[in-house]
Structures are given as C-alpha cells and as structure tokens.
XYZ file of C-alpha atoms in Angstrom:
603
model
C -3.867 -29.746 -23.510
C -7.486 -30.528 -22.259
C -8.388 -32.406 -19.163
C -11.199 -35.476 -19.100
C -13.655 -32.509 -18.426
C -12.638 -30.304 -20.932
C -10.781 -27.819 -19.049
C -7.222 -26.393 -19.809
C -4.119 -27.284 -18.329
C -2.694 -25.032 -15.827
C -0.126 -22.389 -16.957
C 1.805 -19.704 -15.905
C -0.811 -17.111 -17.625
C -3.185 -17.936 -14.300
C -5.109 -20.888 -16.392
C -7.013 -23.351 -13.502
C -4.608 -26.392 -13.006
C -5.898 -29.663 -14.214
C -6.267 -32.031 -11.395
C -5.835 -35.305 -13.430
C -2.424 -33.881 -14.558
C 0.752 -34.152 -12.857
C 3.187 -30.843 -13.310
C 6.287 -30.945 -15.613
C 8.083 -30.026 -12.216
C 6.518 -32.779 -10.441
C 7.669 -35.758 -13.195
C 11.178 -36.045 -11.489
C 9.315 -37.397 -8.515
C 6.909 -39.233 -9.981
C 10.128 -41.322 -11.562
C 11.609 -41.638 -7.870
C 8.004 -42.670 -6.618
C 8.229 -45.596 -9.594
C 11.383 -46.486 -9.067
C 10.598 -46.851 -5.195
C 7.612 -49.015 -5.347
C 9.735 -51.362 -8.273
C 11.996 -51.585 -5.347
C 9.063 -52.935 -2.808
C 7.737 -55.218 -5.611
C 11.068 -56.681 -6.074
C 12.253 -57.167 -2.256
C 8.256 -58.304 -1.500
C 8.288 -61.028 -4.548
C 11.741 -62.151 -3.108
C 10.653 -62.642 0.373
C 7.606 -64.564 -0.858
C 10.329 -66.733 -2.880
C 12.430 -67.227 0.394
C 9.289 -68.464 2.209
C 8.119 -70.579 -0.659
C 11.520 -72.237 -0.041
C 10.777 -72.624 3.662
C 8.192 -74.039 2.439
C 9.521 -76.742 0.457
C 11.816 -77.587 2.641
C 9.619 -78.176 5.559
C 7.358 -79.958 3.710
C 4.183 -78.221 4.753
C 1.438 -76.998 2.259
C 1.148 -73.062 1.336
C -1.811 -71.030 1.806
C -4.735 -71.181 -0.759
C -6.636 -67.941 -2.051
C -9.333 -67.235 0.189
C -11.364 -66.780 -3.271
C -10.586 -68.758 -6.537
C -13.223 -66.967 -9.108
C -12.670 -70.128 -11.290
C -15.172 -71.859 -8.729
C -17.848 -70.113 -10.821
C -17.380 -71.379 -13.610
C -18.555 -74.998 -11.989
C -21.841 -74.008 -11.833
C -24.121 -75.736 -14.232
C -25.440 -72.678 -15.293
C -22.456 -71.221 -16.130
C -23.256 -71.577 -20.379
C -26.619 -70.465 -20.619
C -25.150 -67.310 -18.712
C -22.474 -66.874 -21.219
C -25.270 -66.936 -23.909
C -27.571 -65.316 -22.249
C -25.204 -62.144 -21.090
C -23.886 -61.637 -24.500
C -26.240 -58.571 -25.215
C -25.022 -56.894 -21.811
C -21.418 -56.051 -23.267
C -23.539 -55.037 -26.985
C -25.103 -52.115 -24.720
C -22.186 -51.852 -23.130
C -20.527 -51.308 -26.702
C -22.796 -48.340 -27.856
C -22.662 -46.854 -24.522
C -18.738 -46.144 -24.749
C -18.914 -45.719 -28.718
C -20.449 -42.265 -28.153
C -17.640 -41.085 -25.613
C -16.416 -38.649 -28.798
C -20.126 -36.545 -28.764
C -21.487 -37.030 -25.266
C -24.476 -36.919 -26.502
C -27.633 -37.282 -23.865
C -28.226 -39.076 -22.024
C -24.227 -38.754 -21.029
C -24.825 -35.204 -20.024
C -23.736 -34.809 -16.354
C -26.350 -36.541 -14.306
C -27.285 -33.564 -11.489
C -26.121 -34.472 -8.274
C -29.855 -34.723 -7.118
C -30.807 -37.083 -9.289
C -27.568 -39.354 -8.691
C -28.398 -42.464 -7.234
C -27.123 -42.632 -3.085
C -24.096 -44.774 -3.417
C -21.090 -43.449 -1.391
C -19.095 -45.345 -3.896
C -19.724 -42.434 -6.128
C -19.861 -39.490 -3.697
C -16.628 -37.588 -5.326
C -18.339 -34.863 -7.640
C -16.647 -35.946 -10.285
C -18.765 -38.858 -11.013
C -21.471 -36.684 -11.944
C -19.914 -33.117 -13.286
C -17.574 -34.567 -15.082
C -18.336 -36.193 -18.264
C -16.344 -38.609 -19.027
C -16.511 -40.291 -15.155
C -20.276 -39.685 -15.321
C -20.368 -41.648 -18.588
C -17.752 -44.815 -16.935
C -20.340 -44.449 -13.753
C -23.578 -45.050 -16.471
C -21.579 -47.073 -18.143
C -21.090 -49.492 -15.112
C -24.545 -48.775 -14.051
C -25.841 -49.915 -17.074
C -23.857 -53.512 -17.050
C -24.374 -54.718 -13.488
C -27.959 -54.297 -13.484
C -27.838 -55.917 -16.790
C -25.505 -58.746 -15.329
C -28.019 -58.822 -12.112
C -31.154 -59.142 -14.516
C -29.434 -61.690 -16.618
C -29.334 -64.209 -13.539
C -32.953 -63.481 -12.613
C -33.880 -64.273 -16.481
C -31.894 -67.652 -16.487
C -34.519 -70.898 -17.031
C -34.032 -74.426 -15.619
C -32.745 -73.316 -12.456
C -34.025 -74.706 -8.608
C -33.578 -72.339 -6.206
C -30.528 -72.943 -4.638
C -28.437 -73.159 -7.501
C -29.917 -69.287 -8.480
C -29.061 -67.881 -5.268
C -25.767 -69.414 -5.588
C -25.759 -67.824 -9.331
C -27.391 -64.489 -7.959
C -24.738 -64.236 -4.813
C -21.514 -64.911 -7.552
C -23.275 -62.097 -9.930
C -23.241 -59.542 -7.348
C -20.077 -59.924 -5.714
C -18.822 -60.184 -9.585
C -20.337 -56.877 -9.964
C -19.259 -55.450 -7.072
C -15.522 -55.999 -7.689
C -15.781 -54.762 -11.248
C -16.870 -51.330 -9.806
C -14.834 -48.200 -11.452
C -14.189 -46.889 -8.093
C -12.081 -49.982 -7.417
C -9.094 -48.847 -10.376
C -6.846 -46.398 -10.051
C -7.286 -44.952 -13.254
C -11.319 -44.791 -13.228
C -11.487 -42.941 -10.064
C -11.040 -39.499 -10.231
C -10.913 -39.060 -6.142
C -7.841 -42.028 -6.180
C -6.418 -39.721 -9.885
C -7.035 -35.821 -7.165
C -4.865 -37.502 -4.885
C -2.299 -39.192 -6.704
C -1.794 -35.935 -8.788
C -1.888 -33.907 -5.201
C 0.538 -35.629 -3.798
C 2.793 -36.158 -6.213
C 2.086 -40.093 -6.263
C 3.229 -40.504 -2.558
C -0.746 -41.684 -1.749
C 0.180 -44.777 -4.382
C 3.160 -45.447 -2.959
C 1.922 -45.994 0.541
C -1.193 -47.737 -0.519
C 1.116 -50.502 -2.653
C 2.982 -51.048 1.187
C 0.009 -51.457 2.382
C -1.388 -53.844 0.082
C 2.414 -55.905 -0.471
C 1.819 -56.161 4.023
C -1.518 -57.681 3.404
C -0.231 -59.908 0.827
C 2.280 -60.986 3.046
C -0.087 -61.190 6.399
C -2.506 -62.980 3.894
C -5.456 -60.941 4.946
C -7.054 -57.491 4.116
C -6.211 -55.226 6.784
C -8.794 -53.184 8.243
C -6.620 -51.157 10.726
C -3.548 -50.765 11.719
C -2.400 -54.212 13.752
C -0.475 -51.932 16.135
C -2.735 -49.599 17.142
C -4.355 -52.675 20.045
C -2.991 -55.097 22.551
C -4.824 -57.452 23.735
C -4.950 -56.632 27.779
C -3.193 -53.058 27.569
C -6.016 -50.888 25.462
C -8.434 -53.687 24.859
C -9.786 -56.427 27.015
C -8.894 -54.895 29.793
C -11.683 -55.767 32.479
C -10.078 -56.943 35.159
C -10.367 -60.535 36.340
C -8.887 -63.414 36.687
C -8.107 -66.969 34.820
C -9.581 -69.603 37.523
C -9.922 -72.723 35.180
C -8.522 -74.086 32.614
C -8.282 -77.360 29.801
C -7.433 -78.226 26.786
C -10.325 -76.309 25.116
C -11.523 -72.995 27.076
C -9.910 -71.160 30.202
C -12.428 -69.478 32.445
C -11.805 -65.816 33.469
C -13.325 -64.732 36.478
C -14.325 -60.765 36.825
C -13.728 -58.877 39.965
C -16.697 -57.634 41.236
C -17.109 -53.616 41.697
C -19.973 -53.576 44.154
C -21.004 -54.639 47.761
C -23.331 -57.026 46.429
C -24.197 -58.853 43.487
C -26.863 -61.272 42.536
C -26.427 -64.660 43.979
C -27.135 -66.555 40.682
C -23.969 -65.872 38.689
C -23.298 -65.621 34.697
C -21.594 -67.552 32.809
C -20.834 -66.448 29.173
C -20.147 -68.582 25.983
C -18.802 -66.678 23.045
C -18.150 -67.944 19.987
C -14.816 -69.733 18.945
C -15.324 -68.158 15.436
C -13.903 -65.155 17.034
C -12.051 -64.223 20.240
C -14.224 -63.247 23.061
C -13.618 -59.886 23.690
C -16.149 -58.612 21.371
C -17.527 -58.321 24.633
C -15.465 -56.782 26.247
C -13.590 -53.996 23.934
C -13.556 -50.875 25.973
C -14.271 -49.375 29.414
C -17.238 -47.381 27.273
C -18.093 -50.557 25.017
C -17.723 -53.718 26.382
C -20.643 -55.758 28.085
C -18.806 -57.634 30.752
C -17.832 -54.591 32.384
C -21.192 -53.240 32.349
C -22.845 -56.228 33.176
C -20.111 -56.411 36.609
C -21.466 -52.640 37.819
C -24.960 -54.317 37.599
C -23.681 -56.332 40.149
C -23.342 -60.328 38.473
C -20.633 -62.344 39.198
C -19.194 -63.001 35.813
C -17.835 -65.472 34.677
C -16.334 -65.734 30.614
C -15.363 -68.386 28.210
C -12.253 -67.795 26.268
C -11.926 -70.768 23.553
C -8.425 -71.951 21.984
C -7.416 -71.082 19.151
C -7.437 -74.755 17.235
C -3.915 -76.269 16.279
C -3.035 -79.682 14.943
C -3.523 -81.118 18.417
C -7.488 -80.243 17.892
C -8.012 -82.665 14.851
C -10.143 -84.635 16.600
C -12.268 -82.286 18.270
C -15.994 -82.185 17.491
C -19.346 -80.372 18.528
C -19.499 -83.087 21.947
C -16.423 -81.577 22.940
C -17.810 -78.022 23.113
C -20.491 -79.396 24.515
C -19.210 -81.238 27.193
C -16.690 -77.789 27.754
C -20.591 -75.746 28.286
C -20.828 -78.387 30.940
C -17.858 -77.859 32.332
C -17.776 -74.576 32.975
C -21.514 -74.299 34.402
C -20.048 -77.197 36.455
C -17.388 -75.620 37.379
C -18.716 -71.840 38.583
C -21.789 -73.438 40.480
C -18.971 -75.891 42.378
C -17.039 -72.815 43.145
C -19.594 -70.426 44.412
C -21.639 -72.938 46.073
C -25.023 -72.298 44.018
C -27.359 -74.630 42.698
C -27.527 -73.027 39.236
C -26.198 -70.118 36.850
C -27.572 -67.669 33.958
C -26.213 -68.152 30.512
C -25.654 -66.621 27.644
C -24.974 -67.804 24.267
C -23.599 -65.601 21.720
C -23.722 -66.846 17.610
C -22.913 -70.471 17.145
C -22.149 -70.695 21.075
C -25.694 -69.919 21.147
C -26.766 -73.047 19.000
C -24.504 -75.063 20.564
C -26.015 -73.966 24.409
C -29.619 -74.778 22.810
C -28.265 -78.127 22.443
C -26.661 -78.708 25.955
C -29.568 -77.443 27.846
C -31.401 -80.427 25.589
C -29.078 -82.290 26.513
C -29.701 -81.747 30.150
C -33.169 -81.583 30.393
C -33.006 -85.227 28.721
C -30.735 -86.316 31.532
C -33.072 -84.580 34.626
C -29.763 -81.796 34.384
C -32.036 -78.706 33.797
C -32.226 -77.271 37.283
C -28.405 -76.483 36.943
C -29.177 -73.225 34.426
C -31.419 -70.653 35.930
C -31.868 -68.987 32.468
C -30.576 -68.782 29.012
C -29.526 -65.610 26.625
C -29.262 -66.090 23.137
C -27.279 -63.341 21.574
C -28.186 -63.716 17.310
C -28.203 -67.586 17.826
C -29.896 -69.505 15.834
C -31.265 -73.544 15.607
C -33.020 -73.917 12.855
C -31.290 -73.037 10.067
C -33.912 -73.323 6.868
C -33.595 -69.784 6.162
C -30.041 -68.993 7.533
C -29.569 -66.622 4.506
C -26.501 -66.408 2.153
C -23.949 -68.632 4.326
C -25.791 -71.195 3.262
C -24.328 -71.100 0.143
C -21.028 -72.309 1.353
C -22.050 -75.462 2.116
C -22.324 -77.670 -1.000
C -19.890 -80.436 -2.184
C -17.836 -78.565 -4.411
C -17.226 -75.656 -0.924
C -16.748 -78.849 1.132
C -14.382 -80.464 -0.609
C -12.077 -77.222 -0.901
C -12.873 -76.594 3.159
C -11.221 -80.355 3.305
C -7.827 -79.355 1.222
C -7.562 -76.368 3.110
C -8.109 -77.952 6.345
C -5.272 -80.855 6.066
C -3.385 -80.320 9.190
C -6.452 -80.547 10.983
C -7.954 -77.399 11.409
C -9.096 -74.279 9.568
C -6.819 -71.381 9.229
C -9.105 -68.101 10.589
C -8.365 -66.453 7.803
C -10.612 -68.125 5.288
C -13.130 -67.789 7.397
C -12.686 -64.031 8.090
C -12.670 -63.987 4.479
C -16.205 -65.295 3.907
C -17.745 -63.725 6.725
C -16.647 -60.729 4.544
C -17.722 -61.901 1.301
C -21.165 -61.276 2.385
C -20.478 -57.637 2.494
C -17.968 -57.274 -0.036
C -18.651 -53.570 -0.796
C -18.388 -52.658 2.600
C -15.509 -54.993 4.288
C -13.854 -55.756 1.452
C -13.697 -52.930 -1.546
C -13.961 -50.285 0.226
C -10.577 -51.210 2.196
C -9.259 -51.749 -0.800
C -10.162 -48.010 -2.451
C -9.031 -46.417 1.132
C -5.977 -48.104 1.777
C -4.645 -49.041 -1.172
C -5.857 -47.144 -4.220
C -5.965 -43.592 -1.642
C -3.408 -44.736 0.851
C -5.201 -43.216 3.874
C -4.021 -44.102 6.924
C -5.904 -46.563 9.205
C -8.809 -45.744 11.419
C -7.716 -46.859 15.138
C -11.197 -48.793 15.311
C -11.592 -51.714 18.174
C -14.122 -53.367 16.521
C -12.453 -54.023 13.234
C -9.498 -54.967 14.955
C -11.421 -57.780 16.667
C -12.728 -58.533 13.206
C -9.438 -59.285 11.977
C -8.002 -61.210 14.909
C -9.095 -65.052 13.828
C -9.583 -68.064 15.546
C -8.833 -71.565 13.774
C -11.657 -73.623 13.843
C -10.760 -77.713 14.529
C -11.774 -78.886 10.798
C -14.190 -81.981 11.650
C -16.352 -79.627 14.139
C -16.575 -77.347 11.203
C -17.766 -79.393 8.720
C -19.695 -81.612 10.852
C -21.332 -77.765 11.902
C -21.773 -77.103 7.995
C -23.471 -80.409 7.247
C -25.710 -81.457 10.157
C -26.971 -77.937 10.669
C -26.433 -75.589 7.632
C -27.264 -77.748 4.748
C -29.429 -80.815 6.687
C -31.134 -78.669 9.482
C -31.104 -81.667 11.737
C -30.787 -79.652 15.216
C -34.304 -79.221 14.926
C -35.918 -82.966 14.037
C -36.392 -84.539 17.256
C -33.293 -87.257 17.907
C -32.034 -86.786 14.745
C -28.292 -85.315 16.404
C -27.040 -87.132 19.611
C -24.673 -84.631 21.642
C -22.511 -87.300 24.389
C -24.729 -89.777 23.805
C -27.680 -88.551 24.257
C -30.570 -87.572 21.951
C -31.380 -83.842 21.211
C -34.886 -82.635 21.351
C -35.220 -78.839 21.606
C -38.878 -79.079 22.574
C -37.828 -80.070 26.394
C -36.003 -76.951 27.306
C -38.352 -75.318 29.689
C -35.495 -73.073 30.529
C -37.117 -69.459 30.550
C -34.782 -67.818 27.342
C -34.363 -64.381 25.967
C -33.691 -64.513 22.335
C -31.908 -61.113 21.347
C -31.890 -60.738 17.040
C -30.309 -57.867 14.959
C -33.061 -56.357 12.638
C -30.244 -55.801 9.781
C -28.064 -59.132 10.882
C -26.674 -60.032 7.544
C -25.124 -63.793 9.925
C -28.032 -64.930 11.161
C -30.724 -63.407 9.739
C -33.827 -62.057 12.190
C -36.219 -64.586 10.331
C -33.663 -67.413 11.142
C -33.385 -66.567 14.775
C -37.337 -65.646 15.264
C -37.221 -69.434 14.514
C -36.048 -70.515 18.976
C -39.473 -69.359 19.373
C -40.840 -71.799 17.735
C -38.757 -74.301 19.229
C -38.549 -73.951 22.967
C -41.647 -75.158 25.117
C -39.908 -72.500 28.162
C -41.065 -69.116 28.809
C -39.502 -66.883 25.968
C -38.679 -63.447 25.608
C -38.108 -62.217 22.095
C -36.055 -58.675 21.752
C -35.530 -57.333 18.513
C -32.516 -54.806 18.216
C -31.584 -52.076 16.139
C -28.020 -53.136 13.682
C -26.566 -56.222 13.128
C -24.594 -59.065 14.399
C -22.190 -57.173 16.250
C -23.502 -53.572 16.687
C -26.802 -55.104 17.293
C -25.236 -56.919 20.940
C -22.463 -54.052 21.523
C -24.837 -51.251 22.137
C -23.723 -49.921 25.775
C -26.823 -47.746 27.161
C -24.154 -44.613 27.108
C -23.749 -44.197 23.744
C -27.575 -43.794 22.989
C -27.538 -45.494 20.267
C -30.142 -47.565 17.750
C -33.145 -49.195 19.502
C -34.673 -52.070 20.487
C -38.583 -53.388 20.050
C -40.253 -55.907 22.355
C -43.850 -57.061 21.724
C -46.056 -60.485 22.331
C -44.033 -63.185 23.099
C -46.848 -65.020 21.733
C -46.874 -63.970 18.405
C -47.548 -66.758 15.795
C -45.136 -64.899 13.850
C -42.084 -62.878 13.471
C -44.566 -60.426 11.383
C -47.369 -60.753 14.123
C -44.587 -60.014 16.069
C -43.328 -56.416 14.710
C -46.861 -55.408 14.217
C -47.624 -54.979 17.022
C -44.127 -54.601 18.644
C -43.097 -50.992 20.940
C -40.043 -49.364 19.786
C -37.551 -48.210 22.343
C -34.850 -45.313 22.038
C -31.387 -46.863 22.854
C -30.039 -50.073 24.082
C -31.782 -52.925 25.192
C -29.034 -53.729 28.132
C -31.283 -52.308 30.570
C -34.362 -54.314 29.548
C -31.958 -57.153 29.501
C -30.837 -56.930 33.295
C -34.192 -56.247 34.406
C -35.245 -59.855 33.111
C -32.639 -61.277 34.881
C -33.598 -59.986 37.789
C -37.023 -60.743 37.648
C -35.571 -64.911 37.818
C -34.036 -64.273 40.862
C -33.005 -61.067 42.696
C -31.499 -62.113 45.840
C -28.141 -60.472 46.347
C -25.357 -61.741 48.624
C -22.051 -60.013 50.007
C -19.186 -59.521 47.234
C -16.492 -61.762 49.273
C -14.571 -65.060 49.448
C -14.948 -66.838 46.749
C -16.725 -64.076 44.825
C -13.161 -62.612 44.449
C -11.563 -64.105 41.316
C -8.770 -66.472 43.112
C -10.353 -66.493 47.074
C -12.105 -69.523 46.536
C -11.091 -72.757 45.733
C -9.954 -72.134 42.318
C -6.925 -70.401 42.572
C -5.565 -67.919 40.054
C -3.824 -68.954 37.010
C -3.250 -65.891 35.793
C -5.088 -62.007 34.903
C -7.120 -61.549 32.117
C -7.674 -61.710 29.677
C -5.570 -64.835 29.751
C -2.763 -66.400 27.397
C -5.964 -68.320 24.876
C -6.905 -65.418 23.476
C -3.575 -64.550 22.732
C -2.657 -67.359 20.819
C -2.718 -67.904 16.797
C-alpha cells in the first residue's frame, strides 16, 4: 500500500513505516479510542439536555452563539458575491482535477520559496505532494475569495470593510490546517499515538462547549490572589460599582501626589498586576507612589440601569476619595482602554465645573476619544449587530463571553484557530500563560452603558463635537483639559489603533506627551523594564502629525516605564514619610479586606 507521498507501508522486511497509517496491531485501540470518545459525546449531549431542562424550567433564556455565520448573508452585497465568486471554485476545480499526475506547478514547493505562515510550518506541506497541492489549493481560493471582495461595484466603504472583514475571517476558518484529516502534523500525531492526541483534544473541546468559551489555558493552573494578583494591599472603599484597593508601600518615602488607576471594566484589573516580574502596580509601588487601584464589578441584573454617568461619577469618587484620605489637594491618573476615554471625559467634566486642580496629571494607556478611525471594531456597531447585542443582553447586561469572543474575532488566526489546531485537533496540553488566563476571565458589561458606548462614540463620534455628550449634567468639551497628559499607543494595537489614539493630541489644549510603544494593546502597557523587551519612541510633541511624528521620533531599547516615572516626577517630586494613613487601613478608611478583593472575583 502507498502513503499520500508515495512511500511504502512499513513491513517486517525493514520497509520505512508510513506515518499517515495506523498499524494492524494498533486497530484494537483505535476501536477502544472510538468507542471512548462515543462515550464523552453521549454523556456531554446528555448533560447539555439536563441543563436545557433547567433551563425550561426556570424560565431563563439559553446562551446564543457568539458567531451566527448566517449574519453574512444580510449583507446587501451578499448576491453580486455569489455571482461574482463563481469562477473561484472553477480554478479551484482544475486545481484538484490534476491530483492523479501532479503535474507542475504541484511539484513540492521548496521550503525556501514557501510563503512564512506558521500555519504551514510542518514539512509536509511542502515535501509532500498531495498536502503541498491542498496548501496551493487553499492558497489559490482565499486570495481569490479576498480579490473577489476588492472587485465588488456599488459598494460605500463601510459596507466593503464589513464585506472584506467577513471574507477573511471566512477564509481563515476554511484553512486545511484547521481539519483533522488535511493536516498531516494533527494525521503524525494521531497515528503516533495511537489516537490518544484525538481523544484528549475532543475533552477538551466537549469542556469548552460546556464552559461556552474557547479555552486558552488551563482554568486551574491561576487563582486569583494565590499565583496572580498578588501585590499586597488592601480594599479601603467600596460601592455598588468599584472597590478601591490600597497598595502597601515598600519604601521610606514615596511621592506625596498619589496614583490612582482606572482599568477597564471590559476586563478585570489585574492585567496590571499579573506577576511579581510582570505586573505594573508592583513596580510602580518600589518607585515609591502611593497606589491606589480600581477594581470594577462584574455587571449582574442589578446593573440594568447603569450608564457611562455612573462610571463617571465612580472616577470622581475615587479621586475624591484618595485625596480625602491622604490629605492632598490632588492625584495622578491613569486611564487604561475605554477607562481612558471615559477619564478624558471626567477631567472635561471638571474643568467645566472649576474641578481641574483636583488631578495633577493624566495617563492614557491605548485610550482613545475620537473614534473616526477606530479600525475593525467599528464594524460591530450597525443595526443589524445592535439589535442582536439587545437579545443577548435581556437580563440587563452582557454576558463577557461575547465580548471575549469579538475581541478575538479580530485575530481569529491567532486567538481563535490556532487554539483550536493545538488543543483540539493535536490535544497538547495547555501553556500555564498569565496573560491568556486574564484574557479569558470576563467581565459583564451593564447592557445600556454598552450600547450607549457603541452608539455615541463608535458609530457617531460625538465625544469629540463640543457639547454634543453631557456626562452628570454637564456639557463635554475636550478642548478645556489643560491637564498635562501622557498618551502611551501600541505601534501594532489591533483595539485601538495608533492612528486612533495619535488623535488626544489633537484634542487636548494641556501639555502632552506622546509615547509610542513597541506591541500591542496589552504587551504594548505590560512591558516591565526587566524583561528587556520591545521599545518605545518619543519625538515632538508638536508634531502636526502622527507621521511628522515618527519621522522624526528616537527609538529606545526596552520599556518605556522608566521614561514614564520620570514624567511624573518632573509634576511634582516632593516625597513625604511612608506612614499613617499611607498604610492601606491606618487612616481613616479602614480595611475591608486584602487584595485583590472579592469584585474581581465575581462572575
């Protein structure tokens, strides 16, 4: 018998063993391996029956798909694509007619000539004929798919980006490497092992199912507060929306103007704050701030009402709240992601109301304000997305989980395909990885903050016309913050784009200070100075332009953490001792409880 490559069947005459073959010896466990994962089919489709029931009875709604791929078909293009594509699958036709010859050009492709796609890295895809031709093959029908979009007439623009975004991911998912049976790495292993790698990929896959969400490690490898979050500090405040940790100080002194730090309620707070080695607050404690950190609740039904005042009013609160406590006329702030967007509109807020003096500075950590080119999340905010957002939010808030999902819908090769090759189609183990634990450990978002969020700033752009958005009853207007600001943007942020952030410069009338870091939206911010890592470029902060801007911007080896700090002290040095109420609990706010608290915690 020959193999896919053309190479005999192992024997007992010393012939090579095939690969893509199991053994005659090994078929008896290949039929217990079967009738094994039959048996976690059948016991994970009856406890999916039993909670359907639960269901019923409790009169609650289920779950929706994250994705429904019939959505495409609503687009208005959606015929003149059918039409229009109909020559891709005719190419596609005579590509796999000549699988019997292999004539060229379905000659192995040499490795050096192989496009870099680590999709493809197993040698197979290009010494091996028939996987080289399924890898031309799909080659040749997603660029075709790609160019069809491109070539469609009678389009505006938004409605081909939507078109363009669908035909990618489309593409993307259709990928060879994401079946069993046209991967030869996923065949190796399953033959290797004797079909044990299948078997633990299906539990893996039948737990996600029942989790409803992609895994991306394993969920026991972290606890919150034993091996992550584990700065210590203290919970000195607390309402119905945030609780305030307070961190204990580690030196003599620290900088009389404290920090106060607003993450985002998309995701828990301790992005920040991962590891002794990783996280921010930690570091930013030895540099000898009083730090103080916002951890948001998790929305429930009790948070229907809650809206974009309300997190506004909470900024407020807390600033209120650490300047009453330490006795200071004012704090530093940072704003990380939509936190940050949010801050640019309470210190407008302020500085309306004659408030200003009470924030020394502002960070922005990838924030953005003006949100004309926000990139592809803008998609996700037309009527048809909106009205689905509104079934899925009915008890009055968004379940994480949709969200998580379309965060990683904008890198569905990376976040979401190749999870599902590794730990399903391989059944590798999971990486013990912090950050993609945080990645899967959603917030609920209260559902009329969201899609007021969506519509006033995604789609209308309104934070940025003068009194067009009123935040507790008072008119916005970014153009009086005279707060000085450091704007901090990811170079590859695939969130909130570097153009779309560039865009506070043009917004603030304060002294600004634009830093532009190597990475993204996470690794970008969670670079500790230690792990000499990536870079950072600063340049003139008054550049007409983000490209005026990187011209003639100076690169820097490493974190920009140091830079950072030295800003801060350049608004005010002066130190005082580390006592009273700088310890978390000595002042007049009295412990609640340690950190990292019981909000971040919750689901």
């Amino acid at each position: 018998m020959s193999d896919a490559g053309g190479n005999t069947g192992g024997d007992d005459n010393g012939t090579t063993p095939n690969s893509f073959i199991p053994s005659p010896d090994d078929m008896q466990h290949w039929a217990s391996v079967m009738a094994r994962a039959q048996q976690m089919m059948l016991d994970h489709a009856m406890g999916q029956a039993g909670a359907d029931r639960q269901t019923d009875k409790d009169g609650s709604a289920g779950a929706a798909s994250p994705f429904d791929p019939a959505t495409w078909l609503a687009n208005p293009a959606a015929q003149m694509w059918a039409e229009q594509s109909a020559r891709m699958w005719e190419q596609g036709v005579q590509f796999w007619s000549s699988l019997a010859t292999l004539q060229p050009p379905f000659a192995p492709a040499a490795p050096a000539e192989a496009p870099k796609d680590r999709r493809f890295a197993d040698p197979d895809w290009t010494q091996n004929p028939v996987f080289a031709l399924i890898r031309q093959t799909y080659g040749l029908l997603s660029d075709q798919m790609l160019a069809t979009t491109r070539q469609l007439s009678g389009l505006d623009p938004e409605a081909r980006a939507k078109l363009e975004f669908a035909a990618k991911a489309t593409a993307e998912a259709l990928s060879p490497t994401n079946l069993a049976i046209t991967n030869p790495e996923v065949i190796k292993r399953a033959v290797e092992t004797r079909g044990e790698s299948l078997l633990k990929g299906l539990k893996h896959m039948l737990a996600d199912l029942a989790r409803g969400q992609l895994s991306h490690v394993d969920a026991d490898a972290f606890e919150v507060g034993v091996n992550i979050a584990t700065t210590p500090g203290k919970v000195i405040h607390e309402t119905e929306l945030y609780q305030l940790i307070h961190y204990a100080p580690t030196t003599a002194e620290v900088f009389t103007v404290p920090l106060v730090i607003f993450p985002p309620w998309i995701n828990r707070f301790y992005i920040l704050d991962l590891n002794p080695q990783k996280s921010f607050v930690r570091w930013a404690v030895e540099q000898g701030l009083s730090v103080f950190m916002v951890s948001w609740k998790s929305a429930d039904a009790s948070m229907k009402d809650v809206v974009w005042d309300d997190y506004v009013a909470a900024q407020v609160d807390a600033i209120d709240t650490v300047r009453d406590l330490l006795g200071v006329p004012h704090v530093h702030t940072i704003g990380y992601c939509v936190a940050g967007t949010t801050l640019a509109a309470t210190l407008a807020m302020l500085a309306a109301r004659g408030e200003a003096d009470k924030v020394r500075s502002v960070t922005f950590f990838t924030a953005q304000v003006d949100f004309e080119v926000a990139g592809d999340l803008k998609l996700f905010v037309d009527d048809s997305y909106l009205a689905l957002l509104q079934q899925l939010s009915a008890p009055g808030f968004l379940d994480g989980r949709y969200m998580a999902a379309t965060f990683n819908s904008l890198r569905g090769r990376d976040l979401i395909w190749n999870y599902v090759v590794n730990n399903y189609l391989l059944g590798n183990d999971y990486p013990p990885f912090d950050l993609l634990y945080w990645n899967g450990d959603t917030t609920n978002l209260p559902a009329k903050w969201h899609r007021q969020y969506l519509v006033d700033l995604y789609r209308d752009n309104r934070l940025v016309l003068p009194g067009s958005l009123s935040v507790c009853g008072t008119p916005v207007d970014l153009r009086k913050i005279e707060t000085p600001a450091y704007i901090q943007a990811g170079r590859e942020d695939h969130i909130a784009p570097l153009a779309s952030v560039w865009r506070l410069m043009d917004h603030l009338s304060g002294p600004r200070t634009f830093v532009l870091a190597g990475s993204g939206h996470i690794a970008g911010v969670v670079n500790p100075p230690a792990a000499h890592k990536y870079q950072y470029w600063t340049g003139d902060n008054d550049a007409k332009s983000l490209a005026e801007f990187e011209a003639g911007a100076t690169e820097t080896k490493g974190s920009w953490w140091p830079h950072w700090i030295g800003w801060i002290a350049a608004q005010d040095g002066k130190k005082t001792a580390a006592k009273g109420a700088r310890i978390p609990g000595k002042g007049k706010k009295k412990a609640i409880e340690d950190a990292p608290g019981r909000y971040v915690k919750q689901r």
